[in-house]
């Protein structure tokens, strides 16, 4: 069986060594030494000034919206994981969907201004599959209209634009360290901001808004993460270069084998490198995509319709909204298996099956 994804696991001994330290200290959570060490090592690895390790990527988004004190409407993408939208609604704001660009599959920055109203307070965009949004245009529009910007960078660990970390963009960027992501701590996430006041506020929100022994500064939640999760994050970080290299090589293998396929890959940002977080294909037709998905399934090969259906039409708590490009792309997109343990022979087999379906 070939699943669509499989979590990376470090050699057990590496994790055990961290566990021994945890047993000695008997400090399990609440910003412990391993959580602090993980923050330091991620900061160093990504060349960032500040990060906060949190419970997961969804809480990271909720904390970002709360810390920026957003109200009213937030312009966002319908082509993402449900947490991008649900976080907006969870924080009492209204998501306003703007269609995606058919080539990059990210929010179409040229369509954002038309969606701005007197109630708009922010833009929340996802770097889908780790492919950077048009951050220059988004930042320019945000400045012009006095809007905040949050980037959901859940897919973008290690991604840079012209050598600068993707997490430096926007007022706040968030990441997920969930087990299905390229780099993970089982469950986990982090928030990034360049603004020292905002960082303080986020740190306070992460810890219930507690400001002193018996004082509270603001409304907070429990966004802390544990020493056991930090230990997994620290263990996996030792292998991150290998992980990315392998995923990029597998991506190249798919590209080479599937040149005759009636499908396209997202057009990548010019200043950025694909780290191989996912392997998405947008097929010429939904019919071809479904036939291929079915054949792979019959051969015990997993795929995922990431992202289908459009968030603008799928959520029972929102009025459905049709969006031309998103509706079209989400119907025809399919992600193929991609993970560290996948072999080149397995990729070849998947590609042979796919091409056989197309050419029959
Ligand atoms: C995974 C993911 C999230 C949520 O992260 P969790 O750590 O699972 O809570 C948010 N946004 C996107 C785009 C994701 O892929």
XYZ file of C-alpha atoms and ligand atoms in Angstrom:
375
model
C 0.000 0.000 0.000
C 1.190 3.501 -0.848
C -0.540 6.169 1.252
C -0.787 9.766 0.045
C 1.360 10.840 2.974
C 3.280 9.262 5.813
C 4.834 11.085 8.745
C 8.616 11.235 9.005
C 9.875 9.472 12.127
C 13.379 10.016 13.501
C 15.486 7.081 14.785
C 13.789 6.111 18.054
C 17.006 6.559 20.051
C 17.166 10.263 19.171
C 13.691 10.807 20.605
C 14.493 8.581 23.607
C 17.442 10.797 24.519
C 15.135 13.795 24.784
C 12.639 11.720 26.784
C 15.317 10.832 29.341
C 15.869 14.528 29.937
C 12.123 15.062 30.383
C 11.964 12.204 32.926
C 14.898 13.697 34.840
C 13.449 17.203 34.972
C 9.810 16.093 35.362
C 8.811 19.239 33.510
C 6.163 18.287 30.935
C 4.625 21.484 29.593
C 4.189 25.260 30.178
C 7.088 26.677 28.146
C 9.613 24.085 29.292
C 13.274 23.902 28.298
C 12.688 21.776 25.179
C 9.907 24.071 23.951
C 12.305 27.012 24.363
C 15.098 25.096 22.658
C 12.797 24.252 19.748
C 11.868 27.920 19.363
C 15.566 28.801 19.321
C 16.505 26.126 16.812
C 13.612 26.929 14.442
C 14.518 30.631 14.680
C 18.124 29.862 13.808
C 17.162 27.467 11.035
C 14.742 29.921 9.404
C 16.770 33.046 10.263
C 13.890 34.653 12.167
C 13.954 37.089 15.067
C 10.937 35.773 16.995
C 8.708 32.727 16.949
C 6.253 31.219 19.432
C 5.717 27.433 19.528
C 1.995 26.743 19.921
C -0.499 23.869 20.145
C -1.256 23.579 16.430
C -1.639 25.555 13.220
C -5.326 26.251 13.825
C -4.758 27.815 17.245
C -1.909 29.795 15.642
C -4.418 31.341 13.202
C -6.946 32.041 15.954
C -4.269 33.699 18.091
C -3.154 35.825 15.125
C -6.688 37.116 14.487
C -7.196 37.814 18.196
C -3.829 39.535 18.652
C -4.550 41.890 15.755
C -7.965 42.583 17.284
C -9.675 41.980 13.946
C -13.378 42.650 13.520
C -15.760 42.630 10.558
C -14.676 41.225 7.216
C -11.469 39.373 6.422
C -10.585 38.796 2.785
C -9.374 35.240 2.272
C -8.825 32.363 -0.129
C -11.403 29.608 -0.729
C -8.652 27.210 -1.877
C -7.053 26.043 1.367
C -7.555 23.714 4.297
C -10.771 24.364 6.238
C -8.875 25.802 9.250
C -8.033 28.939 7.259
C -11.729 29.809 7.035
C -13.005 28.266 10.265
C -10.512 30.321 12.313
C -11.990 33.508 10.880
C -15.531 32.449 11.775
C -14.401 31.114 15.185
C -13.037 34.567 16.012
C -16.374 36.178 15.131
C -15.265 37.651 11.816
C -16.757 37.249 8.344
C -14.711 35.561 5.614
C -14.964 37.284 2.251
C -13.742 34.938 -0.470
C -11.722 36.191 -3.398
C -11.106 33.857 -6.330
C -7.707 32.257 -6.920
C -5.250 32.701 -9.745
C -5.501 29.729 -12.147
C -1.717 29.442 -12.473
C -0.383 29.861 -8.921
C -3.569 28.566 -7.213
C -3.076 31.286 -4.577
C -5.511 34.143 -3.928
C -5.641 36.399 -7.010
C -4.156 39.622 -5.653
C -5.546 41.615 -8.585
C -9.091 40.797 -7.395
C -8.613 41.809 -3.759
C -9.308 45.541 -4.035
C -12.763 44.985 -5.533
C -13.718 42.977 -2.419
C -12.703 45.662 0.098
C -15.563 47.405 1.932
C -15.783 49.782 4.914
C -15.950 46.680 7.120
C -12.764 45.034 5.825
C -10.010 44.809 8.436
C -7.561 42.255 7.085
C -6.371 39.850 4.400
C -5.703 36.229 5.366
C -4.004 34.357 2.525
C -2.503 30.878 2.281
C 0.776 30.040 0.536
C -0.856 26.975 -1.020
C 1.473 23.927 -1.260
C 4.270 26.222 -0.039
C 4.076 28.356 -3.193
C 4.387 32.000 -2.060
C 1.452 34.348 -2.662
C 2.011 37.585 -4.543
C 3.194 39.137 -1.266
C 4.355 42.415 -2.841
C 0.916 43.210 -4.277
C -0.917 42.039 -1.155
C 1.291 44.159 1.111
C 0.866 47.201 -1.142
C -2.937 46.866 -1.137
C -2.978 46.342 2.634
C -0.912 49.478 3.257
C -3.047 51.554 0.904
C -6.285 50.526 2.660
C -4.983 50.252 6.233
C -5.541 46.483 6.430
C -3.658 43.885 8.467
C -2.151 40.856 6.748
C -1.953 37.297 8.068
C -0.305 34.547 6.063
C -1.325 30.960 6.659
C 2.088 29.439 5.949
C 1.113 25.955 7.155
C 2.638 24.421 3.996
C 5.648 26.686 3.824
C 8.256 25.529 6.340
C 11.681 26.489 4.963
C 10.253 28.496 2.055
C 12.010 31.724 1.095
C 11.481 34.539 -1.380
C 14.807 35.677 -2.809
C 16.604 34.345 0.248
C 14.233 35.926 2.784
C 12.047 33.659 4.941
C 8.398 33.577 3.895
C 7.523 33.984 7.589
C 8.811 37.564 7.574
C 5.891 38.664 5.425
C 2.615 40.004 6.758
C 1.874 41.304 10.246
C 1.761 37.690 11.414
C 2.593 34.402 9.689
C 1.508 31.054 11.056
C 2.789 27.526 10.542
C 1.467 24.046 11.293
C 3.737 21.295 12.598
C 1.096 18.588 12.208
C 2.295 15.041 11.475
C 1.150 15.286 7.833
C 3.291 18.347 7.181
C 6.789 18.282 5.679
C 8.291 19.139 9.073
C 6.348 18.191 12.196
C 6.203 17.844 15.979
C 3.252 15.349 15.891
C 0.841 18.186 16.734
C 2.136 21.724 16.830
C 2.536 25.044 15.134
C 4.150 28.422 15.509
C 3.399 32.083 15.021
C 5.862 34.616 13.664
C 5.846 38.392 13.817
C 8.496 41.056 13.368
C 6.660 43.385 15.735
C 7.857 43.204 19.375
C 4.572 44.495 20.882
C 2.565 42.005 18.868
C 4.906 39.230 19.982
C 4.304 40.132 23.624
C 0.583 40.091 23.071
C 0.717 36.727 21.315
C 2.808 35.284 24.156
C 0.249 36.545 26.667
C -2.691 35.156 24.662
C -0.893 31.785 24.435
C -0.875 31.626 28.232
C -4.518 32.478 29.116
C -3.793 36.227 29.128
C -2.106 35.821 32.506
C 0.119 38.820 33.287
C 1.285 38.116 36.820
C 0.810 35.907 39.844
C -2.829 36.985 40.220
C -3.434 39.365 37.323
C -4.832 39.044 33.822
C -4.001 41.430 30.970
C -6.449 40.228 28.321
C -8.583 37.449 26.928
C -6.369 34.465 26.248
C -6.485 30.749 25.594
C -4.262 27.739 26.084
C -1.926 27.797 23.090
C 1.035 26.174 24.837
C 2.631 22.995 23.593
C 4.308 20.169 25.514
C 7.874 18.997 26.058
C 7.049 15.698 24.344
C 5.953 17.499 21.189
C 8.970 19.796 21.349
C 11.176 16.684 21.612
C 9.718 15.364 18.343
C 10.208 18.759 16.714
C 13.850 18.868 17.853
C 14.458 15.283 16.701
C 12.973 15.901 13.249
C 14.777 19.203 12.748
C 18.064 17.272 12.612
C 16.802 15.616 9.402
C 15.097 18.547 7.723
C 17.684 18.972 4.963
C 17.450 15.261 4.051
C 13.654 15.388 4.171
C 13.441 18.348 1.798
C 16.108 16.973 -0.551
C 14.291 13.635 -0.852
C 10.910 15.303 -1.438
C 12.406 17.552 -4.104
C 14.005 14.562 -5.834
C 10.682 12.681 -5.798
C 8.950 15.796 -7.161
C 11.479 15.949 -9.989
C 10.905 12.243 -10.695
C 7.145 12.788 -11.012
C 7.766 15.818 -13.243
C 10.084 13.817 -15.520
C 7.769 10.815 -15.798
C 4.527 12.749 -16.284
C 5.505 15.205 -19.031
C 2.867 13.750 -21.407
C 0.083 13.916 -18.815
C -2.959 16.083 -19.566
C -2.545 18.118 -16.402
C -0.607 21.116 -15.125
C 1.319 21.898 -11.955
C 0.972 25.207 -10.099
C 3.179 27.931 -11.545
C 5.799 28.658 -8.914
C 6.790 32.076 -7.566
C 9.898 33.201 -9.477
C 11.992 34.000 -6.415
C 11.180 30.789 -4.581
C 12.011 27.097 -4.629
C 9.460 24.277 -4.316
C 10.318 22.381 -1.115
C 8.094 19.438 -2.048
C 5.421 19.807 0.609
C 2.816 18.293 -1.777
C 2.586 16.998 -5.342
C -0.578 18.567 -6.829
C -1.793 18.185 -10.407
C -4.664 20.067 -12.048
C -6.068 17.738 -14.706
C -7.639 18.846 -17.997
C -10.935 17.334 -16.872
C -12.572 16.122 -13.676
C -13.518 12.949 -15.520
C -9.859 12.064 -16.216
C -8.870 12.949 -12.653
C -11.607 10.714 -11.183
C -10.677 7.796 -13.427
C -7.045 8.090 -12.347
C -7.965 8.452 -8.681
C -10.099 5.342 -8.947
C -7.447 3.258 -10.701
C -4.844 4.245 -8.120
C -7.246 3.373 -5.321
C -7.815 -0.070 -6.826
C -4.062 -0.527 -6.716
C -3.951 0.553 -3.061
C -2.397 3.898 -3.857
C -3.735 6.853 -1.886
C -4.416 10.316 -3.287
C -6.145 13.379 -1.875
C -8.409 15.938 -3.479
C -6.502 18.815 -1.895
C -8.429 21.136 -1.982
C -11.935 20.056 -2.826
C -14.591 21.284 -2.467
C -14.141 25.045 -2.500
C -14.374 26.472 1.033
C -16.683 29.134 -0.401
C -19.331 26.508 -1.160
C -18.689 23.615 1.249
C -19.214 24.973 4.742
C -22.627 24.547 6.405
C -22.090 27.704 8.467
C -21.573 29.986 5.452
C -23.795 30.956 2.542
C -22.368 29.288 -0.581
C -20.608 31.475 -3.095
C -19.616 30.447 -6.622
C -16.111 31.410 -7.743
C -15.200 30.621 -11.316
C -11.540 29.583 -11.058
C -11.712 27.990 -7.627
C -14.761 25.878 -8.514
C -13.079 24.720 -11.711
C -9.635 23.994 -10.230
C -10.868 22.322 -7.052
C -12.869 19.837 -9.137
C -9.827 18.818 -11.178
C -6.980 18.868 -8.650
C -5.405 15.784 -7.123
C -2.381 15.349 -4.867
C -0.201 12.283 -5.480
C 1.721 10.358 -2.791
C 4.730 12.282 -1.490
C 6.671 11.511 1.668
C 10.210 10.839 2.817
C 9.948 7.024 2.744
C 8.485 6.897 -0.772
C 10.851 5.218 -3.257
C 11.616 6.245 -6.825
C 10.401 2.809 -7.964
C 7.053 3.496 -6.296
C 6.826 6.870 -8.032
C 7.559 5.143 -11.347
C 4.799 2.632 -10.709
C 2.291 5.370 -9.824
C 3.224 7.238 -13.008
C 2.892 4.126 -15.186
C -0.607 3.495 -13.832
C -1.625 7.118 -14.368
C -0.397 7.218 -17.957
C -2.046 3.881 -18.735
C -5.420 5.309 -17.639
C -4.939 8.425 -19.739
C -3.799 6.525 -22.843
C -6.584 3.951 -22.781
C -2.709 21.859 8.275
C -3.241 23.206 7.972
C -3.757 24.053 8.971
C -4.041 23.587 10.355
O -2.948 23.158 11.068
P -3.162 22.141 12.288
O -1.784 22.082 12.876
O -3.602 20.830 11.711
O -4.160 22.731 13.207
C -4.121 25.347 8.617
N -4.012 25.783 7.361
C -3.542 25.000 6.363
C -3.435 25.566 4.998
C -3.168 23.673 6.639
O -2.755 22.892 5.640
